Amino acid sequence: MGKRTDIKKIMLLGSGPIVIGQACEFDYSGSQACKALREEGYHIVLVNSNPATIMTDPEMADRTYLEPLLPEIVSRIIEREKPDALLPTLGGQTALNLAISLKDMGILDRFGVEILGAAYDVIRKSEDRNLFKKAMERIGLKVPRSGIACNLETASEIAMEIGFPVIIRPGFTLGGTGGSVAYNIEEFQDLADSGLKLSPIGEILVEQSVIGWKEFELEVMRDRKDNVVVICSIENLDPMGVHTGDSITVAPIQTLSDREYQSMRDAAVSIIREIGVETGGSNIQFAVNPENGDMTVIEMNPRVSRSSALASKATGFPIAKIAAKLAVGYTLDEIPNDITRKTPASFEPAIDYCVIKIPKFNFEKFPLASPILTTSMKSVGEVMSIGRTFKEALNKALRSMEEKFQGFEDFPVEMETSLGISQPNQHRLFYIKKGFREGLSIDDIHQISRIDRWFLYNLKELADFEEEFKKYRNRKIPYRAMKKAKEYGFSDRQISRLANMKDDKAVRKLRVSMGIEARYNLVDTCAGEFEAYTPYYYSTYERSEEVKK
C-alpha cells in the first residue's frame, strides 16, 4: 500500500505545558513522529506552546509555532500554513480535544484539513462516555453500570439508582482530572459538581464502583488493512480505585491464566475495530473481578499515551514512530522492525523479562494535597526497571527512586500499619513490609488491600529472605546466599548493611571473587528468537549474557 502521496504538509500538535499526566512522554512521542514523517518527505508544521521540549528544537520540524494551544490561535496558523492534514494522536488529550474543537468550529472543513490517526467520529466515540458504553454493549462486552449526567440533579438520581460507592469520571479529561470516588450522597454532590466544571463538555459518567478489582492495560495498534497487534500487556499492582498513573505497574501481565489473557486480547481487538481507530496505537483498560473472573471494559484512549511511552521502552517497540507511519498510509507488515531488521512491525513483541514502573510523588511541595491516591492522577514522574524476575525488577526500581530507601527494605512510615495498607499511598509497599514484620499473613494483607496474592507472595519472599540473610552478620556470606541476593535484586549497599560489612565495595570485592558479576541481556522485542541489532540492554545476575563481543 505504501505511504500516501496525496498529502504533502502535515500539522502536528504538541501537548502544551507540562502538567500531571501529560509531560515528557508526549515530547518523546511528538519528536519520534516529527523524525519519522520528515524521513518520508512530508513538510511538518509543529504547534506547541512549550519551548522546553525537544520537539520544538528548530531541526525537528520545517515550521515551528510556539503559540498557545487554543482553537482560535491554531485556526489562524491553519489559515496561514494550509496543511493537508492534522495529526493529533501524538499530543495527548490536549491535541485530541483541540482537534475536536477545530472540527466543531468548521475550521478543518473550511480549509480542507483531514484528521489523521483517529477520525473525528472515532475520537468522539472513544472519549464520549455514553457513546463508548453503547459501542461496548454492541460487541457484547461488559461495562460497569453507569449513567451520563450534564447537571447535578441528574447525576444525583443516577448515583442513588446505582448505589454507593460510585466513581465519577468527567468526559474529555486527562490523567483522571476531576475523577473521584463518592461513598455517600453528600460528598457525591460536591465531587460531581467539581467534575462537571472540569469536563470541557460539561459531562460526567457516574459509574458503578469496581474498587478492589484487578486492573489491566493493553497497548494495541491497528492499520488500514485491519491488522491488529498487541504491543504490550500491563498489570497494575494496585487494584481498581487508584489511577493507573499512580499505581505500580508490571509488564507483562503476571496473574492471568493464558485463557484469561487470550479472552482479554480478543476483547481489545474487537474494541479497536468497533471504535474504528484506523491507524496507530490505543490504550485499553480492563477490570477483572478476582472472585469470579468477570471482565469489564473501563476506558480507551485512541492515541499514543503515557502508558505507550512506557510500553515502548519496555518492549523496544517504537510505538510513536510506527503510529506516525501508519497514519500516512503504511501498514504494519510494510514497516521494518529496527531492532531485528528481519521482522516487520506486524510481529507482536514478546518479552522474556519483567518490567516495573513506580510513580514518583512530590507531596512535600504540595502540603494541601491529600497523600491518599485515588482515581485522579497525582504523580509527577516515574521510574522504570527491567529484571529477569518481579523481585529483581522491583528492588532495582525502588533504588531508582532516589529516596532514602535502597530497595524493598524496612523504611520508617508514619501511619498505623493496617491504615497504611488499606489506604493507597506512595509508601504502601513499606506498610506491607511492616505488616509482615508484625505477623500479618498474606491473606490478612490481601483482605485489607485487595492486592493480588501473587504479588504479596513475592513481597513476602523478599522480606523473609532479607531476615534470613541477617544471620550472616559478621560472618562470611556463602556463595549460594550471595547469588540469591543478587538475583533478587539486592544492591551491594543493601547486602553490606544486612551482613554488617564495611561498605558496598567490600561486598563487590567478595562477590567478584566468587564469580558473581552482572550479565547484560538485550531488550529485543522477540524474546531472543531473532538477532537484535540495537544495543539496548538490562543487567541481571543469571549466567547467560547477550552482549556482542
Coordinates of C-alpha atoms in Angstrom, one line a residue:
M1 CA 0.0 0.0 0.0
G2 CA 2.8 2.4 0.9
K3 CA 2.7 6.0 2.0
R4 CA 0.1 8.4 0.8
T5 CA 1.1 10.8 -1.9
D6 CA -2.0 12.9 -1.9
I7 CA -0.8 14.8 1.2
K8 CA 2.3 16.9 1.4
K9 CA 2.1 19.1 4.5
I10 CA 1.1 17.7 7.9
M11 CA 0.4 19.8 11.1
L12 CA 1.5 18.1 14.3
L13 CA 0.0 19.2 17.7
G14 CA 2.1 19.0 20.9
S15 CA 0.6 18.6 24.4
G16 CA 1.5 22.1 25.6
P17 CA 2.5 22.9 29.2
I18 CA 3.9 20.2 31.4
V19 CA 1.1 19.0 33.7
I20 CA 0.5 15.9 35.7
G21 CA -0.3 13.0 33.4
Q22 CA 1.0 14.8 30.3
A23 CA 4.6 15.8 30.3
C24 CA 7.8 14.5 28.7
E25 CA 6.1 11.3 27.4
F26 CA 4.4 13.4 24.7
D27 CA 7.6 15.3 23.9
Y28 CA 9.1 11.8 23.3
S29 CA 6.2 10.8 21.1
G30 CA 6.0 14.0 19.1
S31 CA 9.7 14.1 18.5
Q32 CA 9.6 10.5 17.1
A33 CA 6.7 11.5 14.9
C34 CA 8.5 14.5 13.5
K35 CA 11.5 12.4 12.6
A36 CA 9.5 9.6 11.1
L37 CA 7.4 11.9 8.9
R38 CA 10.2 14.1 7.7
E39 CA 12.1 10.9 6.7
E40 CA 9.2 10.2 4.5
G41 CA 9.5 13.6 2.8
Y42 CA 6.5 15.3 4.4
H43 CA 6.6 19.0 5.3
I44 CA 5.9 19.2 9.0
V45 CA 4.3 22.2 10.8
L46 CA 4.5 21.8 14.6
V47 CA 2.4 23.8 17.0
N48 CA 3.3 23.6 20.7
S49 CA 3.2 26.2 23.4
N50 CA 6.1 24.7 25.4
P51 CA 9.6 25.8 24.3
A52 CA 11.2 23.5 26.9
T53 CA 10.8 20.4 24.7
I54 CA 13.0 18.5 22.2
M55 CA 10.2 18.6 19.6
T56 CA 10.4 22.4 19.4
D57 CA 14.1 22.4 18.5
P58 CA 14.4 24.1 15.1
E59 CA 15.6 20.9 13.3
M60 CA 12.7 18.8 14.3
A61 CA 10.0 20.4 12.0
D62 CA 10.0 22.5 8.9
R63 CA 7.9 25.2 10.7
T64 CA 7.5 25.5 14.4
Y65 CA 4.9 27.7 16.2
L66 CA 5.4 28.4 19.9
E67 CA 1.8 29.5 20.4
P68 CA -1.0 28.7 22.9
L69 CA -2.8 25.6 22.0
L70 CA -6.2 27.3 21.6
P71 CA -8.6 26.8 18.7
E72 CA -8.6 30.5 17.8
I73 CA -4.8 30.5 17.6
V74 CA -4.4 27.2 15.8
S75 CA -7.1 28.1 13.3
R76 CA -5.1 31.2 12.3
I77 CA -2.0 29.0 11.8
I78 CA -4.0 26.6 9.7
E79 CA -5.2 29.6 7.6
R80 CA -1.6 30.7 7.1
E81 CA 0.0 27.3 6.5
K82 CA -2.8 25.5 4.8
P83 CA -1.8 22.0 5.8
D84 CA -3.3 19.0 4.0
A85 CA -3.7 17.0 7.3
L86 CA -3.7 17.3 11.1
L87 CA -2.1 14.6 13.3
P88 CA -3.5 15.0 16.9
T89 CA -2.9 11.4 18.2
L90 CA 0.7 12.1 19.4
G91 CA -0.1 15.2 21.5
G92 CA -2.0 13.7 24.3
Q93 CA -5.5 14.7 25.4
T94 CA -4.8 18.4 24.7
A95 CA -4.3 17.6 21.0
L96 CA -7.3 15.4 20.7
N97 CA -9.6 18.0 22.4
L98 CA -8.1 20.7 20.1
A99 CA -8.8 18.6 17.0
I100 CA -12.4 18.1 18.1
S101 CA -12.8 21.9 18.7
L102 CA -11.4 22.8 15.3
K103 CA -13.7 20.3 13.6
D104 CA -16.8 21.6 15.5
M105 CA -15.8 25.2 14.6
G106 CA -15.7 24.2 10.9
I107 CA -12.1 25.2 10.5
L108 CA -10.9 21.8 9.3
D109 CA -13.7 21.6 6.7
R110 CA -13.2 25.2 5.6
F111 CA -9.5 24.7 4.8
G112 CA -9.8 21.0 3.7
V113 CA -7.7 19.6 6.5
E114 CA -8.0 15.8 7.1
I115 CA -7.6 14.4 10.6
L116 CA -5.0 11.5 10.6
G117 CA -4.7 8.6 13.0
A118 CA -8.2 8.8 14.5
A119 CA -11.1 10.4 12.7
Y120 CA -13.5 12.8 14.3
D121 CA -16.1 10.2 14.9
V122 CA -13.5 7.8 16.4
I123 CA -12.4 10.4 18.9
R124 CA -16.0 11.2 19.8
K125 CA -16.9 7.5 20.2
S126 CA -14.0 6.7 22.5
E127 CA -13.9 9.9 24.6
D128 CA -17.7 10.4 25.0
R129 CA -18.5 8.1 27.9
N130 CA -22.1 7.4 26.7
L131 CA -21.1 6.6 23.1
F132 CA -18.3 4.4 24.3
K133 CA -20.6 2.5 26.6
K134 CA -23.1 1.9 23.8
A135 CA -20.2 0.7 21.5
M136 CA -19.1 -1.8 24.1
E137 CA -22.6 -3.2 24.5
R138 CA -22.9 -3.6 20.7
I139 CA -20.0 -6.0 20.7
G140 CA -21.1 -7.9 23.8
L141 CA -18.6 -6.6 26.3
K142 CA -19.4 -5.7 29.8
V143 CA -19.0 -2.2 31.2
P144 CA -19.8 -1.1 34.8
R145 CA -23.4 0.1 35.3
S146 CA -23.4 3.8 34.7
G147 CA -25.2 6.9 33.6
I148 CA -24.3 10.1 31.9
A149 CA -25.2 13.5 33.5
C150 CA -24.9 17.1 32.4
N151 CA -26.2 18.5 35.6
L152 CA -26.1 17.8 39.4
E153 CA -29.8 16.8 39.7
T154 CA -29.5 14.0 37.0
A155 CA -26.1 12.9 38.4
S156 CA -27.6 12.5 41.9
E157 CA -30.5 10.4 40.6
I158 CA -28.1 8.1 38.7
A159 CA -25.9 7.7 41.8
M160 CA -28.9 6.8 44.0
E161 CA -30.1 4.2 41.4
I162 CA -26.7 2.6 41.1
G163 CA -25.9 2.7 44.8
F164 CA -22.8 3.8 46.7
P165 CA -19.9 3.9 46.3
V166 CA -19.8 5.3 42.8
I167 CA -17.0 6.5 40.5
I168 CA -17.2 10.0 38.9
R169 CA -15.4 10.3 35.5
P170 CA -15.6 13.7 33.7
G171 CA -15.6 13.5 29.9
F172 CA -12.7 14.5 27.7
T173 CA -10.2 15.0 30.6
L174 CA -6.6 13.7 31.1
G175 CA -5.0 11.9 34.0
G176 CA -8.3 11.3 35.7
T177 CA -8.8 15.1 36.2
G178 CA -11.9 15.6 38.3
G179 CA -12.3 11.8 38.8
S180 CA -13.2 10.7 42.2
V181 CA -15.0 8.1 44.4
A182 CA -18.1 9.1 46.4
Y183 CA -19.3 7.0 49.3
N184 CA -22.5 8.9 50.2
I185 CA -24.8 11.5 48.6
E186 CA -23.4 14.5 50.5
E187 CA -19.8 14.1 49.2
F188 CA -21.1 12.9 45.9
Q189 CA -22.8 16.3 45.2
D190 CA -19.6 18.2 45.9
L191 CA -17.5 15.9 43.8
A192 CA -20.0 15.7 40.9
D193 CA -20.3 19.4 40.8
S194 CA -16.5 19.7 40.5
G195 CA -16.4 17.1 37.8
L196 CA -19.0 18.9 35.7
K197 CA -17.0 22.1 35.9
L198 CA -13.7 20.3 34.9
S199 CA -15.1 18.5 31.9
P200 CA -14.6 20.5 28.7
I201 CA -18.1 19.4 27.6
G202 CA -19.8 19.7 31.0
E203 CA -20.5 16.0 31.2
I204 CA -19.7 13.2 33.8
L205 CA -20.1 9.5 33.9
V206 CA -21.5 8.2 37.2
E207 CA -20.3 4.6 37.3
Q208 CA -20.7 1.6 39.5
S209 CA -17.6 1.1 41.7
V210 CA -15.3 -1.7 40.8
I211 CA -12.8 -0.8 43.5
G212 CA -10.8 -3.8 44.6
W213 CA -10.9 -5.5 41.1
K214 CA -7.7 -6.2 39.3
E215 CA -6.7 -3.6 36.7
F216 CA -5.0 -4.3 33.3
E217 CA -4.0 -2.4 30.2
L218 CA -3.3 -3.4 26.7
E219 CA -1.4 -1.3 24.2
V220 CA -2.9 -2.1 20.8
M221 CA -2.1 -1.0 17.2
R222 CA -4.2 -1.2 14.0
D223 CA -3.5 -0.4 10.4
R224 CA -5.7 0.3 7.3
K225 CA -5.7 -3.4 6.4
D226 CA -7.2 -4.2 9.7
N227 CA -4.0 -5.9 11.0
V228 CA -4.1 -5.6 14.8
V229 CA -1.2 -6.3 17.2
V230 CA -0.9 -6.1 21.0
I231 CA 2.3 -4.4 21.7
C232 CA 2.4 -4.8 25.5
S233 CA 0.3 -6.1 28.3
I234 CA 0.5 -4.2 31.7
E235 CA -0.9 -5.2 35.1
N236 CA -1.4 -2.8 38.0
L237 CA -0.2 -4.0 41.3
D238 CA -2.7 -1.7 43.0
P239 CA -6.3 -2.8 42.4
M240 CA -9.0 -0.5 40.8
G241 CA -9.5 2.7 42.7
V242 CA -6.0 4.1 42.0
H243 CA -5.3 5.9 38.8
T244 CA -3.0 3.8 36.6
G245 CA -0.5 6.7 36.5
D246 CA -0.2 6.5 40.3
S247 CA -0.1 2.7 40.5
I248 CA 3.0 0.4 40.4
T249 CA 2.6 -1.4 37.1
V250 CA 4.2 -4.6 35.8
A251 CA 4.7 -5.8 32.3
P252 CA 3.9 -8.4 31.0
I253 CA 0.7 -9.3 32.9
Q254 CA 1.6 -11.7 35.7
T255 CA -1.6 -13.0 37.4
L256 CA -3.9 -14.1 34.5
S257 CA -4.0 -17.6 33.0
D258 CA -3.4 -17.9 29.3
R259 CA -7.1 -18.5 28.7
E260 CA -8.0 -15.3 30.6
Y261 CA -5.3 -13.3 28.8
Q262 CA -6.4 -14.5 25.3
S263 CA -10.0 -13.5 26.2
M264 CA -8.8 -10.0 27.1
R265 CA -6.7 -9.8 24.0
D266 CA -9.7 -10.8 21.8
A267 CA -11.7 -8.1 23.5
A268 CA -9.1 -5.5 22.9
V269 CA -9.0 -6.4 19.2
S270 CA -12.8 -6.2 19.0
I271 CA -12.8 -2.8 20.8
I272 CA -10.2 -1.1 18.5
R273 CA -12.2 -2.3 15.5
E274 CA -15.6 -1.3 16.8
I275 CA -14.3 2.2 17.8
G276 CA -12.8 2.4 14.4
V277 CA -9.2 3.6 15.1
E278 CA -7.9 3.3 11.5
T279 CA -4.2 3.8 12.2
G280 CA -2.0 4.0 15.3
G281 CA -2.0 3.0 18.9
S282 CA -4.6 2.8 21.6
N283 CA -4.5 2.1 25.3
I284 CA -7.4 0.0 26.5
Q285 CA -8.1 -0.6 30.2
F286 CA -9.9 -3.6 31.8
A287 CA -11.0 -4.6 35.3
V288 CA -11.3 -8.2 36.4
N289 CA -13.2 -9.4 39.4
P290 CA -10.8 -11.6 41.3
E291 CA -13.6 -13.6 42.9
N292 CA -15.2 -14.9 39.7
G293 CA -13.1 -13.7 36.7
D294 CA -15.8 -11.3 35.3
M295 CA -14.1 -8.8 33.0
T296 CA -15.3 -5.3 32.3
V297 CA -14.0 -2.6 30.0
I298 CA -13.1 0.6 31.8
E299 CA -12.0 3.0 29.0
M300 CA -9.9 3.5 25.9
N301 CA -7.6 6.3 24.7
P302 CA -7.4 6.4 20.9
R303 CA -4.0 7.9 20.9
V304 CA -0.4 7.5 22.0
S305 CA -0.5 7.8 25.8
R306 CA 1.7 8.0 28.8
S307 CA 1.4 4.2 29.0
S308 CA 2.5 4.0 25.4
A309 CA 5.8 5.6 26.2
L310 CA 6.3 3.0 29.0
A311 CA 5.3 0.2 26.6
S312 CA 7.8 1.4 24.0
K313 CA 10.7 1.4 26.5
A314 CA 9.6 -1.9 28.0
T315 CA 9.4 -3.8 24.7
G316 CA 11.8 -1.8 22.4
F317 CA 8.9 -1.3 20.0
P318 CA 8.8 2.4 18.9
I319 CA 5.1 3.0 19.2
A320 CA 5.0 6.7 18.3
K321 CA 7.2 6.2 15.3
I322 CA 5.1 3.3 14.0
A323 CA 1.9 5.2 14.7
A324 CA 3.1 8.2 12.7
K325 CA 3.9 5.9 9.7
L326 CA 0.6 4.1 9.9
A327 CA -1.1 7.5 9.9
V328 CA 0.3 8.3 6.5
G329 CA -0.8 5.1 4.8
Y330 CA 1.8 2.4 5.6
T331 CA 0.6 -1.0 7.0
L332 CA 2.2 -2.9 9.8
D333 CA 3.7 -5.5 7.5
E334 CA 5.4 -2.8 5.4
I335 CA 7.3 -1.2 8.3
P336 CA 10.5 -3.0 9.3
N337 CA 11.5 -3.6 13.0
D338 CA 14.6 -1.5 13.6
I339 CA 15.8 -3.9 16.3
T340 CA 15.7 -7.2 14.5
R341 CA 16.0 -5.9 10.9
K342 CA 14.2 -9.2 9.9
T343 CA 10.7 -8.9 11.4
P344 CA 8.1 -6.4 10.4
A345 CA 6.1 -4.2 12.8
S346 CA 3.2 -6.7 12.5
F347 CA 5.4 -9.2 14.5
E348 CA 4.0 -8.9 18.1
P349 CA 6.6 -8.2 20.7
A350 CA 7.4 -11.0 23.1
I351 CA 9.5 -10.2 26.2
D352 CA 11.4 -12.7 28.4
Y353 CA 11.9 -10.3 31.3
C354 CA 9.9 -8.3 33.8
V355 CA 9.4 -4.5 33.6
I356 CA 8.2 -2.5 36.6
K357 CA 7.1 1.2 36.7
I358 CA 6.9 3.0 40.0
P359 CA 5.5 6.5 40.2
K360 CA 7.2 9.4 41.9
F361 CA 5.4 12.0 44.0
N362 CA 6.3 15.4 45.4
F363 CA 3.7 15.7 48.2
E364 CA 6.2 17.7 50.3
K365 CA 5.9 20.5 47.8
F366 CA 2.1 20.5 47.9
P367 CA 1.2 20.5 51.6
L368 CA -2.5 21.0 50.9
A369 CA -2.7 17.9 48.6
S370 CA -4.1 14.7 50.1
P371 CA -1.4 11.9 50.0
I372 CA -4.1 9.3 49.6
L373 CA -4.2 8.0 46.0
T374 CA -7.5 8.0 44.1
T375 CA -8.8 7.9 40.5
S376 CA -7.3 11.4 39.9
M377 CA -3.6 11.2 39.0
K378 CA -1.1 12.9 41.4
S379 CA 2.3 11.5 40.4
V380 CA 4.8 13.9 38.8
G381 CA 7.1 11.3 37.2
E382 CA 8.0 7.6 37.2
V383 CA 10.9 5.2 37.2
M384 CA 11.2 2.0 35.2
S385 CA 13.4 -1.0 35.7
I386 CA 14.0 -4.3 33.9
G387 CA 14.9 -7.6 35.5
R388 CA 14.5 -11.3 34.9
T389 CA 12.0 -11.6 37.7
F390 CA 9.5 -9.4 39.5
K391 CA 11.7 -9.4 42.6
E392 CA 14.8 -8.3 40.8
A393 CA 12.9 -5.6 38.9
L394 CA 11.1 -4.3 42.0
N395 CA 14.3 -3.8 44.0
K396 CA 16.0 -2.1 41.1
A397 CA 13.0 0.2 40.6
L398 CA 12.8 1.2 44.2
R399 CA 16.5 2.0 44.2
S400 CA 16.0 4.3 41.2
M401 CA 13.5 6.4 43.1
E402 CA 16.5 8.4 44.6
E403 CA 14.9 8.4 48.0
K404 CA 16.2 7.2 51.4
F405 CA 15.5 3.5 50.7
Q406 CA 17.7 1.2 48.6
G407 CA 15.0 -1.3 47.8
F408 CA 12.3 -3.3 49.5
E409 CA 13.7 -2.7 52.9
D410 CA 12.5 -1.6 56.3
F411 CA 11.6 2.1 55.9
P412 CA 10.1 4.3 58.6
V413 CA 6.4 5.1 57.9
E414 CA 4.0 7.3 59.9
M415 CA 0.5 5.8 59.7
E416 CA -0.9 2.9 61.6
T417 CA 0.0 -0.3 59.7
S418 CA -3.4 -1.5 58.7
L419 CA -4.4 2.0 57.6
G420 CA -1.2 2.4 55.5
I421 CA -2.0 -0.9 53.8
S422 CA -5.7 -0.3 53.2
Q423 CA -5.4 3.3 52.0
P424 CA -3.4 3.6 48.7
N425 CA -0.4 5.8 49.3
Q426 CA 3.1 6.3 47.9
H427 CA 4.7 4.1 50.6
R428 CA 2.2 1.3 50.6
L429 CA 4.8 -1.3 49.9
F430 CA 6.7 -0.4 53.1
Y431 CA 3.5 -0.6 55.1
I432 CA 3.0 -4.2 53.7
K433 CA 6.6 -5.0 54.7
K434 CA 5.9 -3.6 58.2
G435 CA 2.7 -5.8 58.2
F436 CA 4.7 -8.9 57.5
R437 CA 7.1 -8.0 60.4
E438 CA 4.1 -7.6 62.7
G439 CA 2.8 -11.0 61.9
L440 CA 0.2 -10.3 59.3
S441 CA -0.3 -13.1 56.8
I442 CA -0.7 -12.8 53.0
D443 CA -4.4 -13.4 53.4
D444 CA -4.7 -10.7 56.0
I445 CA -3.0 -8.2 53.8
H446 CA -4.9 -9.3 50.7
Q447 CA -8.2 -8.7 52.6
I448 CA -7.1 -5.3 53.7
S449 CA -5.6 -4.1 50.4
R450 CA -7.1 -6.3 47.7
I451 CA -3.7 -6.6 46.1
D452 CA -3.4 -9.9 44.3
R453 CA -1.8 -12.7 46.4
W454 CA 0.8 -13.4 43.7
F455 CA 2.4 -10.0 44.3
L456 CA 2.1 -10.4 48.1
Y457 CA 3.8 -13.9 47.9
N458 CA 6.7 -12.3 46.1
L459 CA 6.9 -9.4 48.6
K460 CA 6.8 -11.9 51.5
E461 CA 9.6 -14.0 49.9
L462 CA 11.7 -10.8 49.7
A463 CA 11.0 -9.9 53.3
D464 CA 11.7 -13.5 54.5
F465 CA 15.0 -13.7 52.6
E466 CA 16.2 -10.4 54.0
E467 CA 15.5 -11.6 57.5
E468 CA 17.3 -14.9 56.8
F469 CA 20.3 -13.1 55.3
K470 CA 20.9 -11.3 58.5
K471 CA 22.3 -14.5 60.0
Y472 CA 25.5 -13.8 58.0
R473 CA 26.2 -10.7 60.1
N474 CA 29.9 -10.6 60.8
R475 CA 30.3 -14.0 59.0
K476 CA 31.4 -14.9 55.6
I477 CA 28.5 -15.0 53.2
P478 CA 28.3 -18.3 51.3
Y479 CA 28.1 -18.4 47.5
R480 CA 24.5 -19.6 47.3
A481 CA 23.2 -16.8 49.6
M482 CA 25.2 -14.1 47.7
K483 CA 23.9 -15.4 44.4
K484 CA 20.3 -15.4 45.5
A485 CA 20.6 -11.9 46.9
K486 CA 21.8 -10.6 43.6
E487 CA 19.2 -12.5 41.7
Y488 CA 16.6 -11.0 44.0
G489 CA 17.9 -7.5 43.0
F490 CA 19.6 -6.6 46.3
S491 CA 22.3 -4.0 45.9
D492 CA 25.8 -4.3 47.3
R493 CA 24.9 -1.5 49.7
Q494 CA 21.9 -3.4 51.0
I495 CA 23.9 -6.5 51.4
S496 CA 26.6 -4.7 53.3
R497 CA 24.0 -3.3 55.7
L498 CA 22.4 -6.7 56.2
A499 CA 25.7 -8.5 56.8
N500 CA 27.3 -5.7 58.7
M501 CA 30.2 -5.5 56.2
K502 CA 32.4 -2.4 55.9
D503 CA 30.8 -1.0 52.8
D504 CA 29.4 -1.8 49.3
K505 CA 33.0 -2.0 47.9
A506 CA 33.7 -4.9 50.3
V507 CA 30.6 -6.7 49.1
R508 CA 31.6 -6.2 45.5
K509 CA 35.1 -7.5 46.1
L510 CA 33.7 -10.6 47.8
R511 CA 31.1 -11.4 45.1
V512 CA 33.5 -10.8 42.2
S513 CA 35.9 -13.3 43.9
M514 CA 33.0 -15.8 43.8
G515 CA 32.4 -15.1 40.1
I516 CA 29.1 -13.3 40.7
E517 CA 29.0 -10.4 38.3
A518 CA 26.3 -8.7 36.4
R519 CA 25.4 -10.0 32.9
Y520 CA 23.7 -8.0 30.3
N521 CA 20.7 -9.1 28.2
L522 CA 19.0 -7.5 25.2
V523 CA 15.7 -5.7 25.1
D524 CA 15.0 -7.2 21.6
T525 CA 11.1 -7.3 21.2
C526 CA 11.3 -11.0 20.3
A527 CA 12.5 -12.9 23.4
G528 CA 15.7 -13.9 21.6
E529 CA 14.0 -15.5 18.6
F530 CA 15.9 -13.2 16.2
E531 CA 19.2 -11.5 16.4
A532 CA 18.9 -7.9 17.8
Y533 CA 21.0 -5.0 16.4
T534 CA 20.0 -2.2 18.7
P535 CA 22.3 -2.0 21.8
Y536 CA 19.6 -1.7 24.5
Y537 CA 20.5 -3.8 27.5
Y538 CA 19.4 -4.6 31.1
S539 CA 21.6 -6.0 33.8
T540 CA 20.8 -9.3 35.6
Y541 CA 22.7 -11.9 37.6
E542 CA 21.8 -15.0 35.5
R543 CA 24.6 -16.9 33.8
S544 CA 23.6 -16.0 30.3
E545 CA 24.9 -12.9 28.6
E546 CA 23.8 -11.4 25.3
V547 CA 26.4 -8.6 24.8
K548 CA 28.0 -8.7 21.4
K549 CA 31.8 -9.1 21.7

